[in-house]
């Protein structure tokens, strides 16, 4: 797929920290319970750390106790791209930023969370940047 923001790999490596690059550009996963936004309650907008696209609002964030920030819905239906992921011997749905194609995490459905969508967007903190709402 063509993205609005496309850069050579060398440029991504120069602009991102090694941990950010591993997750955002190589579809890695940060260790559970280590991300800066796992337990954050600050009101605001979560954006893609690679390109700044607005992805999720804090009012859709919920406690799933899975070890990563969880959201039940993206800020805008066009904010993320969903891709079938058959890696690791299972079927999952990968979540990418629709603006730059960066890996964010995975989305799961039907787990029984009391959310309006019954979905859990399990997103790596290192993929996000939180901009707090102005008071």
Coordinates of C-alpha atoms in Angstrom, one line a residue:
X1 CA 0.0 0.0 0.0
X2 CA 1.2 3.5 -0.7
X3 CA 1.2 5.8 2.3
X4 CA 1.1 9.6 2.5
X5 CA 4.5 9.5 4.3
X6 CA 7.1 7.3 2.8
X7 CA 10.8 7.5 3.7
X8 CA 13.8 5.3 3.0
X9 CA 14.7 2.9 5.8
X10 CA 17.9 4.8 6.5
X11 CA 15.9 7.9 7.3
X12 CA 13.5 6.0 9.6
X13 CA 16.6 4.6 11.4
X14 CA 18.0 8.1 11.8
X15 CA 14.8 9.7 13.1
X16 CA 13.7 7.0 15.5
X17 CA 15.4 5.5 18.6
X18 CA 16.4 1.8 18.2
X19 CA 13.4 0.7 20.3
X20 CA 11.0 2.9 18.3
X21 CA 12.5 1.6 15.0
X22 CA 12.2 -2.0 16.1
X23 CA 8.5 -1.7 16.9
X24 CA 7.3 0.9 14.4
X25 CA 9.2 -0.2 11.3
X26 CA 10.1 -3.9 12.1
X27 CA 6.7 -4.9 13.7
X28 CA 8.4 -5.7 17.0
X29 CA 6.7 -5.7 20.4
X30 CA 7.9 -3.9 23.6
X31 CA 7.9 -6.0 26.7
X32 CA 4.6 -6.2 28.6
X33 CA 4.1 -3.8 31.5
X34 CA 7.1 -1.6 30.5
X35 CA 5.5 1.0 28.3
X36 CA 5.2 4.6 29.5
X37 CA 1.4 4.8 28.6
X38 CA 0.3 1.4 30.0
X39 CA -1.3 2.9 33.1
X40 CA -1.6 6.6 32.0
X41 CA -4.9 8.3 32.8
X42 CA -4.1 11.7 31.3
X43 CA -6.8 13.1 29.0
X44 CA -5.6 13.8 25.5
X45 CA -4.8 12.4 22.0
X46 CA -2.4 9.6 21.2
X47 CA -0.6 10.1 18.0
X48 CA 1.8 8.0 15.9
X49 CA 5.3 8.5 17.2
X50 CA 6.7 8.2 13.6
X51 CA 4.5 10.7 11.8
X52 CA 2.3 12.5 14.3
X53 CA -1.0 11.3 12.9
X54 CA -3.8 11.3 15.5
X55 CA -4.8 7.7 16.3
X56 CA -6.7 7.3 19.6
X57 CA -8.4 9.5 22.2
X58 CA -7.8 8.9 25.9
X59 CA -11.6 8.5 26.4
X60 CA -11.4 5.2 24.5
X61 CA -8.5 3.9 26.6
X62 CA -9.4 1.2 29.1
X63 CA -7.8 -1.1 31.6
X64 CA -7.4 -4.5 30.0
X65 CA -4.6 -5.6 32.3
X66 CA -2.8 -7.1 29.3
X67 CA 0.5 -5.1 29.8
X68 CA 0.0 -2.6 26.9
X69 CA -2.2 0.4 26.4
X70 CA -5.7 -0.7 25.3
X71 CA -8.3 1.3 23.4
X72 CA -11.7 0.2 22.2
X73 CA -11.8 2.4 19.1
X74 CA -9.5 4.6 16.9
X75 CA -10.0 8.3 16.9
X76 CA -11.2 8.1 13.3
X77 CA -12.0 5.0 11.3
X78 CA -9.4 6.0 8.7
X79 CA -6.6 6.6 11.2
X80 CA -5.5 3.0 11.3
X81 CA -5.0 0.2 8.8
X82 CA -5.9 -3.4 9.7
X83 CA -3.9 -6.2 8.2
X84 CA -4.2 -10.0 8.6
X85 CA -1.2 -11.3 10.5
X86 CA -0.4 -15.0 10.3
X87 CA 3.0 -14.7 12.0
X88 CA 3.9 -16.7 15.1
X89 CA 1.6 -19.6 14.1
X90 CA -1.7 -17.8 14.8
X91 CA -4.2 -15.5 13.1
X92 CA -4.3 -12.0 14.4
X93 CA -5.1 -8.5 13.0
X94 CA -2.2 -6.1 12.9
X95 CA -2.8 -2.4 13.4
X96 CA -0.8 0.1 11.4
X97 CA -0.8 3.9 11.1
X98 CA -2.7 4.6 7.9
X99 CA -0.6 7.7 7.2
X100 CA 3.0 6.1 7.4
X101 CA 2.4 2.4 7.6
X102 CA 4.1 2.1 11.0
X103 CA 3.3 -1.0 13.2
X104 CA 1.3 0.0 16.3
X105 CA 0.1 -3.4 17.7
X106 CA -2.9 -5.7 17.2
X107 CA -6.6 -5.6 17.6
X108 CA -8.6 -8.4 19.2
X109 CA -12.4 -8.9 19.3
X110 CA -14.9 -10.9 21.3
X111 CA -12.9 -11.0 24.5
X112 CA -15.8 -9.9 26.6
X113 CA -14.6 -6.5 27.7
X114 CA -17.4 -4.1 28.7
X115 CA -16.7 -1.6 26.0
X116 CA -19.0 -0.3 23.2
X117 CA -17.1 -2.1 20.4
X118 CA -16.0 -5.3 22.2
X119 CA -12.6 -4.7 20.6
X120 CA -9.2 -4.3 22.3
X121 CA -6.6 -2.3 20.3
X122 CA -3.5 -3.5 22.1
X123 CA -0.9 -0.9 21.2
X124 CA 2.8 -0.5 22.0
X125 CA 3.5 2.6 24.1
X126 CA 6.6 3.2 22.0
X127 CA 4.4 3.6 18.9
X128 CA 2.5 6.5 20.5
X129 CA 3.0 10.0 21.7
X130 CA 0.4 11.5 24.1
X131 CA -0.6 15.2 23.7
X132 CA -2.5 16.1 26.9
X133 CA -5.7 18.1 26.5
X134 CA -5.3 21.8 27.4
X135 CA -7.2 22.6 30.6

